[in-house]
Coordinates of C-alpha atoms in Angstrom, one line a residue:
M170 CA 0.0 0.0 0.0
M171 CA 1.3 3.5 -0.9
K172 CA 2.1 5.6 2.1
Y173 CA 0.8 9.2 2.6
P174 CA 3.5 11.6 3.7
K175 CA 3.4 12.2 7.4
E176 CA 3.3 16.0 6.9
Y177 CA 0.2 15.7 4.7
L178 CA -1.7 13.6 7.3
D179 CA -0.5 15.9 10.1
E180 CA -1.9 19.0 8.3
I181 CA -5.3 17.4 7.9
K182 CA -5.3 16.6 11.6
T183 CA -4.2 20.1 12.4
R184 CA -6.8 21.8 10.3
L185 CA -9.8 19.7 11.6
K186 CA -10.8 19.5 15.2
V187 CA -12.2 16.1 16.1
S188 CA -15.5 17.8 17.3
I189 CA -15.9 19.4 13.8
V190 CA -15.6 16.0 12.0
V191 CA -17.7 14.1 14.5
S192 CA -20.5 16.7 14.7
K193 CA -21.2 16.0 11.0
F194 CA -22.6 12.6 12.1
V195 CA -23.3 12.9 15.9
S196 CA -25.1 15.6 17.8
L197 CA -22.6 16.9 20.4
K198 CA -23.0 19.0 23.5
K199 CA -20.1 20.8 25.3
R200 CA -19.4 19.6 28.8
G201 CA -16.3 21.2 30.4
K202 CA -13.3 20.6 28.1
E203 CA -15.1 17.7 26.3
F204 CA -18.1 17.2 24.1
V205 CA -20.6 14.4 24.7
G206 CA -23.2 12.7 22.5
L207 CA -25.0 9.4 21.8
S208 CA -22.7 6.7 20.6
P209 CA -22.7 6.2 16.8
F210 CA -21.6 2.6 17.4
K211 CA -24.5 1.4 19.5
N212 CA -28.2 2.4 20.2
E213 CA -28.3 4.1 23.5
K214 CA -30.5 6.7 25.4
T215 CA -27.8 8.0 27.8
P216 CA -24.8 9.6 26.1
S217 CA -21.6 7.6 26.6
F218 CA -19.6 9.0 23.7
T219 CA -17.0 11.7 24.3
V220 CA -14.8 13.9 22.1
N221 CA -11.6 15.7 23.3
D222 CA -10.2 18.3 20.9
E223 CA -7.2 19.0 23.0
K224 CA -6.1 15.4 23.0
E225 CA -7.4 14.9 19.4
F226 CA -9.4 11.7 20.1
Y227 CA -12.9 10.3 20.6
H228 CA -13.8 7.6 23.1
C229 CA -17.0 5.5 23.4
F230 CA -17.5 4.1 26.9
A231 CA -20.3 1.8 25.7
T232 CA -18.2 0.0 23.1
S233 CA -14.6 1.0 24.0
E234 CA -14.2 2.4 20.5
H235 CA -11.4 4.9 20.5
G236 CA -9.3 6.9 17.9
N237 CA -8.6 10.0 15.8
I238 CA -10.5 11.6 13.0
F239 CA -9.3 9.0 10.4
D240 CA -10.5 6.1 12.6
F241 CA -13.8 7.8 13.2
V242 CA -14.6 8.3 9.5
M243 CA -13.4 4.8 8.5
K244 CA -15.5 3.1 11.2
T245 CA -18.7 5.2 11.0
Q246 CA -18.8 5.6 7.2
N247 CA -17.3 2.2 6.3
L248 CA -14.4 3.7 4.3
R249 CA -10.9 2.4 3.6
F250 CA -8.0 4.5 4.9
G251 CA -7.3 6.2 1.5
E252 CA -11.0 7.1 1.1
A253 CA -11.1 8.5 4.6
V254 CA -8.0 10.7 3.9
K255 CA -9.6 12.0 0.6
Y256 CA -12.8 12.8 2.5
L257 CA -11.1 14.6 5.3
A258 CA -8.6 16.5 3.0
N259 CA -11.6 17.8 1.1
M260 CA -13.3 18.9 4.4
A261 CA -10.0 20.6 5.4
G262 CA -9.9 22.5 2.0
M263 CA -6.7 20.7 0.9
Q264 CA -5.7 19.3 -2.5
P265 CA -6.1 15.5 -2.7
Y266 CA -2.8 13.6 -2.6
M267 CA -2.8 11.4 -5.8
F268 CA 0.6 9.6 -5.6
T269 CA 1.5 10.9 -9.0
K270 CA 5.0 11.8 -10.2
Q271 CA 4.1 15.5 -9.5
D272 CA 3.1 14.6 -5.9
E273 CA 6.3 12.8 -5.3
E274 CA 8.3 15.7 -6.9
R275 CA 6.4 18.2 -4.7
E276 CA 7.2 16.2 -1.6
K277 CA 10.9 16.1 -2.5
K278 CA 10.8 19.9 -3.1
W279 CA 9.0 20.5 0.2
K280 CA 11.6 18.6 2.2
E281 CA 14.4 20.7 0.6
Y282 CA 12.4 24.0 1.0
S283 CA 11.7 23.4 4.7
L284 CA 15.3 22.5 5.4
I285 CA 16.5 25.8 3.8
F286 CA 13.9 27.8 5.8
N287 CA 14.8 26.1 9.1
Q288 CA 18.5 26.8 8.7
Y289 CA 17.7 30.4 7.6
V290 CA 15.5 31.0 10.7
E291 CA 18.0 29.5 13.1
F292 CA 21.0 31.3 11.7
Y293 CA 19.5 34.9 11.7
H294 CA 17.7 34.3 15.1
D295 CA 21.1 33.4 16.6
E296 CA 22.7 36.5 14.9
L297 CA 20.2 38.8 16.5
I298 CA 20.6 37.3 20.0
K299 CA 24.4 36.7 20.0
N300 CA 26.1 38.9 17.4
E301 CA 27.5 42.0 19.2
N302 CA 27.4 44.0 16.0
H303 CA 23.6 44.1 16.0
D304 CA 23.1 46.5 18.8
K305 CA 21.0 48.8 16.6
A306 CA 18.5 46.0 15.9
R307 CA 18.3 45.1 19.6
K308 CA 17.8 48.7 20.6
Y309 CA 15.0 49.1 18.1
L310 CA 13.2 46.1 19.7
K311 CA 13.8 47.4 23.2
D312 CA 12.3 50.8 22.2
R313 CA 9.3 49.0 20.8
N314 CA 8.9 47.2 24.2
I315 CA 9.7 43.8 22.7
T316 CA 11.6 41.6 25.2
K317 CA 14.1 38.7 24.6
D318 CA 11.3 36.3 25.5
Q319 CA 9.2 37.5 22.6
V320 CA 12.2 37.4 20.3
K321 CA 12.6 33.8 21.2
K322 CA 8.9 32.9 21.2
F323 CA 8.5 34.2 17.6
S324 CA 12.0 33.3 16.4
I325 CA 12.6 36.9 15.3
G326 CA 15.9 37.3 13.4
Y327 CA 18.0 40.1 11.9
V328 CA 19.7 40.0 8.5
E329 CA 22.7 42.3 8.4
K330 CA 23.2 44.8 5.5
N331 CA 25.9 42.8 3.7
P332 CA 25.1 39.2 4.4
N333 CA 26.8 36.2 2.8
F334 CA 24.6 33.3 4.0
F335 CA 23.7 32.4 0.4
E336 CA 27.3 31.2 -0.1
K337 CA 27.1 29.0 3.0
L338 CA 23.7 27.5 1.8
K339 CA 25.1 26.9 -1.7
N340 CA 27.3 24.1 -0.2
D341 CA 24.2 22.0 0.6
F342 CA 21.5 23.2 -1.9
S343 CA 21.3 24.0 -5.6
E344 CA 20.9 27.6 -6.8
E345 CA 17.6 26.7 -8.3
A346 CA 16.2 25.4 -4.9
L347 CA 17.5 28.5 -3.1
M348 CA 15.9 30.8 -5.6
E349 CA 12.5 28.9 -5.3
T350 CA 12.3 29.9 -1.6
G351 CA 12.0 33.6 -2.5
L352 CA 14.6 34.5 0.1
F353 CA 17.0 35.7 -2.6
Y354 CA 16.9 37.4 -6.0
Y355 CA 19.4 37.7 -8.8
D356 CA 20.9 41.2 -9.5
E357 CA 21.3 41.2 -13.3
K358 CA 23.7 44.3 -13.3
K359 CA 26.1 43.0 -10.6
K360 CA 25.5 39.4 -11.6
I361 CA 25.2 38.4 -7.9
Y362 CA 22.5 36.7 -5.7
V363 CA 21.1 39.2 -3.2
E364 CA 19.3 38.6 0.1
R365 CA 15.7 40.0 -0.1
F366 CA 15.6 40.8 3.6
K367 CA 19.1 42.4 4.1
G368 CA 19.1 45.2 6.7
R369 CA 15.8 44.0 8.2
L370 CA 14.3 42.4 11.2
I371 CA 12.7 39.2 10.0
F372 CA 9.5 37.5 11.4
P373 CA 9.1 33.9 10.3
I374 CA 5.6 33.1 8.9
N375 CA 4.8 29.5 9.7
N376 CA 2.3 27.2 8.1
I377 CA -0.5 25.8 10.2
S378 CA 1.7 22.9 11.4
G379 CA 4.4 25.4 12.7
Q380 CA 6.9 25.0 9.8
P381 CA 8.4 28.3 8.5
I382 CA 7.4 28.9 4.9
A383 CA 7.9 32.7 4.4
F384 CA 9.0 35.9 6.2
G385 CA 7.9 39.4 6.9
G386 CA 10.7 42.0 7.1
R387 CA 10.9 45.4 8.7
I388 CA 13.5 48.1 8.4
I389 CA 14.9 49.5 11.7
E390 CA 16.0 52.9 10.4
K391 CA 13.9 55.6 8.6
S392 CA 14.3 55.5 4.9
D393 CA 12.8 57.4 2.0
Y394 CA 13.5 54.8 -0.7
L395 CA 12.9 51.5 1.2
A396 CA 9.4 50.1 2.1
K397 CA 8.9 49.9 5.8
Y398 CA 7.6 46.3 5.6
I399 CA 8.0 43.6 2.9
N400 CA 6.8 40.1 2.8
S401 CA 8.2 37.0 1.0
P402 CA 6.9 36.7 -2.6
E403 CA 4.5 33.9 -3.3
T404 CA 6.2 30.6 -3.8
Y405 CA 5.2 27.0 -4.4
F406 CA 4.5 26.6 -0.7
F407 CA 3.5 30.1 0.3
K408 CA 0.3 31.7 -0.8
K409 CA -0.5 35.0 1.0
G410 CA -4.2 34.6 0.9
S411 CA -4.1 31.1 2.4
N412 CA -1.9 31.9 5.4
L413 CA -2.1 33.9 8.6
Y414 CA 0.8 35.0 10.8
N415 CA 0.8 33.2 14.2
L416 CA -2.1 30.8 13.3
D417 CA 0.1 27.8 14.2
Q418 CA 0.3 29.1 17.8
A419 CA -3.1 30.8 18.2
R420 CA -5.1 27.7 17.0
K421 CA -3.9 25.8 20.1
L422 CA -5.9 28.2 22.3
S423 CA -9.2 27.4 20.5
N424 CA -10.0 24.7 23.1
K425 CA -10.0 27.4 25.8
L426 CA -11.2 30.5 24.0
D427 CA -13.9 30.9 21.3
Y428 CA -12.7 34.2 19.8
I429 CA -9.6 35.4 17.9
F430 CA -8.2 38.8 17.1
L431 CA -7.3 39.5 13.5
V432 CA -4.8 42.4 13.2
E433 CA -2.9 43.9 10.3
G434 CA 0.8 43.4 11.2
Y435 CA 3.2 41.0 12.9
M436 CA 4.3 43.8 15.3
D437 CA 0.7 43.9 16.5
V438 CA 0.7 40.1 17.1
V439 CA 4.0 40.3 19.1
G440 CA 2.8 43.4 21.1
L441 CA -0.5 41.7 22.1
A442 CA 1.2 38.4 22.9
K443 CA 3.7 40.3 25.2
N444 CA 0.6 41.5 27.1
N445 CA -0.7 37.9 27.4
I446 CA -3.2 38.2 24.6
E447 CA -2.1 35.3 22.5
N448 CA -5.3 34.5 20.6
V449 CA -4.3 36.8 17.7
V450 CA -3.3 36.4 14.1
A451 CA -2.3 38.9 11.3
N452 CA -3.3 38.8 7.6
L453 CA 0.0 39.8 6.2
G454 CA -1.0 43.2 4.7
T455 CA -3.3 41.7 2.0
S456 CA -7.1 42.0 1.8
L457 CA -8.8 39.4 3.9
T458 CA -9.6 36.3 1.8
D459 CA -12.4 33.7 1.9
K460 CA -9.7 31.1 2.7
Q461 CA -8.5 33.0 5.7
I462 CA -12.0 33.4 7.1
L463 CA -12.9 29.8 6.5
T464 CA -9.6 28.6 8.2
L465 CA -10.3 30.8 11.3
N466 CA -13.9 29.5 11.4
Q467 CA -12.6 26.0 11.7
F468 CA -11.1 26.9 15.1
F469 CA -13.0 29.9 16.5
D470 CA -16.6 31.1 16.7
D471 CA -15.9 34.8 16.8
I472 CA -13.4 36.6 14.7
I473 CA -12.7 40.2 16.0
I474 CA -11.1 42.3 13.3
C475 CA -9.0 45.0 14.9
F476 CA -7.2 47.2 12.3
D477 CA -5.4 50.5 13.0
G478 CA -7.3 53.6 14.0
D479 CA -6.5 55.5 10.9
E480 CA -8.1 56.0 7.5
S481 CA -6.3 53.1 5.8
G482 CA -7.2 50.8 8.7
Y483 CA -10.9 51.8 8.4
K484 CA -10.9 51.2 4.6
A485 CA -9.3 47.8 5.1
A486 CA -11.9 46.9 7.7
L487 CA -14.7 47.9 5.4
R488 CA -13.3 45.7 2.6
A489 CA -12.9 42.9 5.1
A490 CA -16.6 43.3 6.2
E491 CA -18.0 43.2 2.7
N492 CA -15.9 40.2 1.7
S493 CA -16.5 38.2 4.9
I494 CA -20.2 38.8 5.5
I495 CA -20.8 36.3 2.6
H496 CA -19.5 33.5 4.9
L497 CA -21.5 34.3 8.0
K498 CA -23.1 31.2 9.6
P499 CA -25.6 30.9 12.5
E500 CA -23.0 29.6 14.9
K501 CA -20.2 32.0 13.8
Q502 CA -19.7 35.7 14.4
I503 CA -17.5 38.4 12.9
S504 CA -17.0 41.6 14.8
F505 CA -15.0 44.8 14.3
L506 CA -13.0 46.9 16.8
F507 CA -11.9 50.4 16.0
L508 CA -9.2 51.9 18.1
P509 CA -8.8 55.6 18.8
D510 CA -7.2 57.5 16.0
K511 CA -3.4 57.1 15.6
E512 CA -3.4 53.9 17.7
D513 CA -2.6 50.4 16.5
P514 CA -3.2 47.3 18.6
D515 CA 0.5 47.2 19.6
S516 CA 0.7 50.8 20.9
F517 CA -2.8 50.7 22.4
V518 CA -2.2 47.6 24.5
N519 CA 1.3 48.6 25.6
K520 CA -0.1 51.9 26.8
N521 CA -3.2 50.6 28.6
G522 CA -2.5 46.9 29.5
K523 CA -4.5 43.7 28.9
D524 CA -7.5 44.3 31.2
Y525 CA -8.2 47.7 29.8
F526 CA -7.9 46.4 26.2
L527 CA -10.3 43.5 26.8
D528 CA -12.7 45.8 28.5
F529 CA -12.5 48.2 25.6
V530 CA -13.2 45.3 23.3
K531 CA -16.4 44.3 25.2
Q532 CA -17.7 47.9 25.2
N533 CA -16.8 48.9 21.6
K534 CA -16.9 45.9 19.3
L535 CA -19.4 46.1 16.5
L536 CA -21.0 43.0 14.9
I537 CA -20.3 42.9 11.2
H538 CA -23.9 43.9 10.1
E539 CA -23.9 46.8 12.6
F540 CA -20.6 48.1 11.2
I541 CA -21.8 47.9 7.6
F542 CA -25.1 49.6 8.4
M543 CA -23.3 52.4 10.4
H544 CA -20.8 53.0 7.6
Y545 CA -23.4 53.4 4.8
K546 CA -25.7 55.5 7.1
K547 CA -22.8 58.0 7.5
Q548 CA -22.6 58.3 3.7
T549 CA -26.4 59.0 3.5
R550 CA -28.0 62.4 3.2
N551 CA -31.6 62.9 4.3
N552 CA -33.3 63.0 0.9
P553 CA -35.3 60.4 -1.1
S554 CA -32.6 59.7 -3.7
S555 CA -29.8 59.2 -1.1
M556 CA -32.1 57.0 1.1
A557 CA -33.0 54.9 -2.0
I558 CA -29.3 54.3 -2.8
F559 CA -28.7 53.4 0.9
D560 CA -31.6 50.9 0.9
K561 CA -30.5 49.3 -2.4
K562 CA -26.8 49.0 -1.3
L563 CA -27.8 47.2 2.0
R564 CA -30.2 44.9 0.3
S565 CA -27.5 43.9 -2.3
I566 CA -24.9 43.2 0.6
A567 CA -27.5 41.1 2.4
R568 CA -28.2 39.1 -0.7
T569 CA -24.5 38.0 -1.0
I570 CA -24.8 36.0 2.2
K571 CA -24.7 32.3 1.5
D572 CA -26.5 31.0 4.6
E573 CA -30.3 31.5 4.0
Y574 CA -31.1 32.0 7.7
I575 CA -28.4 34.6 8.2
K576 CA -29.4 36.3 5.0
K577 CA -33.0 36.6 6.3
Y578 CA -32.1 38.0 9.6
V579 CA -29.4 40.5 8.4
L580 CA -31.9 41.8 5.7
E581 CA -34.6 42.2 8.5
Y582 CA -32.1 44.0 10.6
F583 CA -31.2 46.4 7.8
L584 CA -34.8 47.0 6.9
D585 CA -35.9 47.6 10.5
K586 CA -33.1 50.2 10.9
I587 CA -33.9 51.9 7.6
S588 CA -37.6 52.1 8.6
D589 CA -36.6 53.8 11.8
L590 CA -34.8 56.5 9.7
A591 CA -37.5 56.9 7.0
P592 CA -40.3 59.4 7.5
H593 CA -43.4 57.6 8.8
T594 CA -46.1 57.5 6.2
N595 CA -49.8 56.4 6.0
L596 CA -49.5 53.5 8.4
N597 CA -48.3 55.5 11.3
K598 CA -49.9 58.8 10.4
K599 CA -52.0 60.2 13.2
I600 CA -55.6 60.9 12.1
D601 CA -56.5 64.6 12.2
Y602 CA -59.8 64.9 14.0
S603 CA -59.9 68.6 14.1
K604 CA -61.8 68.9 10.8
K605 CA -64.6 66.6 12.1
T606 CA -67.5 67.8 14.1
K607 CA -66.4 68.5 17.6
S608 CA -67.2 65.5 19.8
L609 CA -68.8 65.9 23.1
E610 CA -66.3 66.6 25.9
T611 CA -67.0 63.3 27.6
T612 CA -66.5 61.2 24.5
K613 CA -63.3 63.1 23.7
K614 CA -61.9 62.5 27.1
Y615 CA -62.8 58.8 26.9
F616 CA -61.1 58.6 23.4
N617 CA -57.9 60.3 24.7
E618 CA -57.7 58.1 27.7
S619 CA -58.4 54.8 25.9
K620 CA -55.9 55.8 23.1
S621 CA -53.1 55.8 25.7
L622 CA -53.8 52.2 26.7
S623 CA -52.0 49.4 24.9
A624 CA -53.8 46.3 23.5
I625 CA -52.3 44.1 26.2
E626 CA -53.4 46.5 29.0
L627 CA -57.0 46.2 27.7
K628 CA -56.7 42.4 27.6
E629 CA -55.5 42.4 31.2
F630 CA -58.4 44.7 32.2
S631 CA -60.8 42.1 30.7
L632 CA -59.2 39.4 32.8
L633 CA -59.3 41.5 36.0
Y634 CA -62.9 42.5 35.3
L635 CA -63.9 38.8 35.0
L636 CA -62.1 37.9 38.2
M637 CA -63.5 40.8 40.3
N638 CA -67.1 40.1 39.1
N639 CA -67.0 36.3 39.6
L640 CA -65.0 35.8 42.8
D641 CA -66.8 32.5 44.0
L642 CA -66.4 30.9 40.5
M643 CA -62.7 31.9 40.4
K644 CA -62.1 30.4 43.9
E645 CA -63.5 27.1 42.7
N646 CA -61.3 27.2 39.5
L647 CA -58.1 28.7 41.0
H648 CA -56.0 26.2 39.0
L649 CA -57.1 28.0 35.8
I650 CA -55.7 31.3 36.8
E651 CA -52.9 31.1 39.2
N652 CA -50.2 30.6 36.6
V653 CA -51.4 33.3 34.2
N654 CA -48.7 35.9 33.2
L655 CA -49.5 39.6 33.1
F656 CA -47.2 42.3 31.7
T657 CA -48.0 45.7 33.1
E658 CA -46.8 46.4 36.6
V659 CA -50.1 47.9 38.1
N660 CA -52.2 45.1 36.7
K661 CA -49.7 42.5 37.9
Q662 CA -50.1 43.9 41.5
I663 CA -53.9 43.8 41.4
F664 CA -53.9 40.3 40.0
S665 CA -51.5 39.0 42.6
K666 CA -53.6 40.6 45.4
I667 CA -56.8 38.9 44.0
I668 CA -55.0 35.5 43.8
S669 CA -53.7 35.7 47.4
K670 CA -57.1 36.7 48.7
L671 CA -58.8 33.8 46.8
K672 CA -56.2 31.4 48.3
S673 CA -56.5 32.7 51.9
S674 CA -60.2 33.3 52.6
D675 CA -63.0 30.8 52.8
K676 CA -65.7 33.2 51.7
I677 CA -64.7 36.4 49.8
I678 CA -66.6 39.5 48.9
F679 CA -65.6 42.3 46.6
K680 CA -64.8 44.7 49.4
D681 CA -62.2 42.4 50.8
L682 CA -60.0 42.9 47.8
E683 CA -58.9 46.4 49.0
I684 CA -58.0 47.7 45.6
D685 CA -57.7 51.4 44.9
E686 CA -61.1 52.7 43.8
Q687 CA -59.6 54.7 40.9
L688 CA -58.1 51.6 39.5
I689 CA -61.4 49.6 39.8
E690 CA -63.1 52.5 38.0
K691 CA -60.5 52.4 35.3
I692 CA -60.9 48.6 34.8
N693 CA -64.7 48.9 34.8
K694 CA -64.6 51.7 32.3
F695 CA -62.2 50.3 29.7
A696 CA -62.4 46.4 30.0
P697 CA -63.6 45.5 26.5
I698 CA -65.1 42.2 27.8
K699 CA -68.0 44.0 29.4
Y700 CA -69.4 44.6 25.9
I701 CA -69.2 40.8 25.2
L702 CA -70.9 40.0 28.5
G703 CA -73.6 42.6 27.7
K704 CA -76.5 43.1 30.1
K705 CA -77.6 39.4 30.1
N706 CA -75.8 37.4 32.8
K707 CA -73.7 34.5 31.4
N708 CA -73.6 31.1 33.0
D709 CA -70.5 29.7 34.7
Y710 CA -69.6 27.5 31.7
E711 CA -69.6 30.6 29.4
I712 CA -67.5 32.6 31.9
I713 CA -64.9 29.9 32.0
G714 CA -64.9 29.8 28.2
L715 CA -64.2 33.6 28.1
L716 CA -61.4 33.1 30.7
D717 CA -59.7 30.4 28.6
D718 CA -59.8 32.7 25.6
I719 CA -58.1 35.5 27.5
N720 CA -55.5 33.1 28.9
L721 CA -54.7 31.9 25.4
D722 CA -54.3 35.5 24.1
L723 CA -52.0 36.3 27.0
K724 CA -49.9 33.2 26.4
S725 CA -49.6 34.1 22.7
Y726 CA -48.5 37.6 23.6
N727 CA -45.9 36.2 26.0
L728 CA -44.7 33.9 23.2
E729 CA -44.6 36.8 20.7
L730 CA -42.6 38.9 23.2
R731 CA -40.0 36.2 23.7
I732 CA -39.8 35.6 19.9
Q733 CA -39.2 39.4 19.4
E734 CA -36.5 39.4 22.2
L735 CA -34.8 36.4 20.6
E736 CA -35.0 37.8 17.1
S737 CA -33.4 41.0 18.3
K738 CA -30.7 39.0 20.2
F739 CA -30.1 36.8 17.2
S740 CA -29.6 39.8 14.9
K741 CA -26.9 40.9 17.3
D742 CA -25.1 37.6 18.4
L743 CA -26.1 35.3 15.4
S744 CA -25.5 32.3 17.8
E745 CA -26.7 28.8 17.1
T746 CA -28.2 28.4 20.6
T747 CA -30.4 31.5 20.1
F748 CA -31.4 30.4 16.7
N749 CA -32.5 26.9 17.9
E750 CA -34.5 28.4 20.8
L751 CA -36.2 30.7 18.3
K752 CA -37.0 27.8 16.0
E753 CA -38.7 26.0 18.9
L754 CA -40.7 29.0 19.9
K755 CA -41.9 29.6 16.4
K756 CA -43.0 26.0 16.2
K757 CA -45.1 26.5 19.4
Q758 CA -46.5 29.7 17.9
N759 CA -47.7 27.9 14.9
I760 CA -49.3 25.2 17.0
N761 CA -51.1 27.8 19.1

């Protein structure tokens, strides 16, 4: 049997948490550090199946089945190892390994490429730490508050201005292999190989498994002709849009934290990590890509995009928002954090410390759809043409969202906010009674008073009216009313007083209720049910029927309120738990 390269299998395992693979086939619930669910290997009612992402295995206590993601897919889907690898590689967004001549050639090239990079990282890291001629570079780092611990943690190096490491590497590797790394370029005029990062601090960019595959380089002196930052060019093994700086370290925290900060530069990552904020990655100065969002979503539920507090940072954030809202899912969230002007994450956290920064995040982060709305609202002038363009733009952004549920709720959020801004027309227009014949003072007063009462208050008045006028019957049927929910404070108090009197006294008369006379008058005056009851007395059976109707209406209103609350919450947090709760309540609503 042909063997898959270890690095290929390791990358699949690194990219896919066990819980993500298993949850495609088993419904899992989080319990402490683990997930639990019903065993896929045995019919059972009590969950005995656990998944541990940190240790990268599943275990079934009912059948003693145990293993990693490859074992799980093979056993539950009845696949051979090679089929399981193809299935999981596809899930991880990786190319299938076909054992062709090209695959073997690629594998050989990769081994050579990684050896060159490892030597390069090690050599220039040692130079920065040990070479006494590099005081300037060390002073620069000290001035930026970067300690020796951080230099070691991130394997930061320094390439001197006139390096000759190419000559040393040439002893072990071909010129072609060295050129394919992107670490060097050929100067046609001088006919020499030149180091791309000479005179720069270098920050190794690792792949998801922790292997260096590229560099970011920063000059340490001011220069008019040199770019402040440069990155490695794209190579056979490094694609900017598919990689994120520090993802190899940050992903390990996803078992403890469900959110990740996405910043613009590697100095921001190092600065935050120095202040013990290590769940942070950088997008290497390019626009945020689909691949980067999908990769982060495999590990974290909430991506907090935190770019610099200047105009270019804001523009980059807007581009990121419009590109990434497409991939929003019910259980995932993308937020934006804008720092005060002239601040970047590194300077802001160094100045204020970790606790202040995390508190600032809580108070100031904006969910992606809130940020998009806020941005386009700022561009809008209060005239029909501008409002129409605003409306059209937001609808077109909402339509790009792939997930149908998210699309629906984001569009509803946009339209609700737009309707709050738009001038209220016919539906909400107050009727002008002044042109009509003047009504009698008493009718007018009644109209003005009743107009201020909500539909639910009038419904509660009907319930209280029924109770107060049928005390004996209510005492006998206490079970029908003691769990009823009221919503307005005064009516709640009256209701509670009536219930406690009905519970405590053998015989009860209206006077015993001790309710404020003005309140009784108000209930008697406005309770709509008195028109249903009419002058003719109803029998007990009919009264109980009316009571049931009111109870049902109050329950429906309660359900409606909870649905509204959850819809509002879901439009902000877009969490799966909220969505599932909402689905259940809507089912109930339809039954009712």
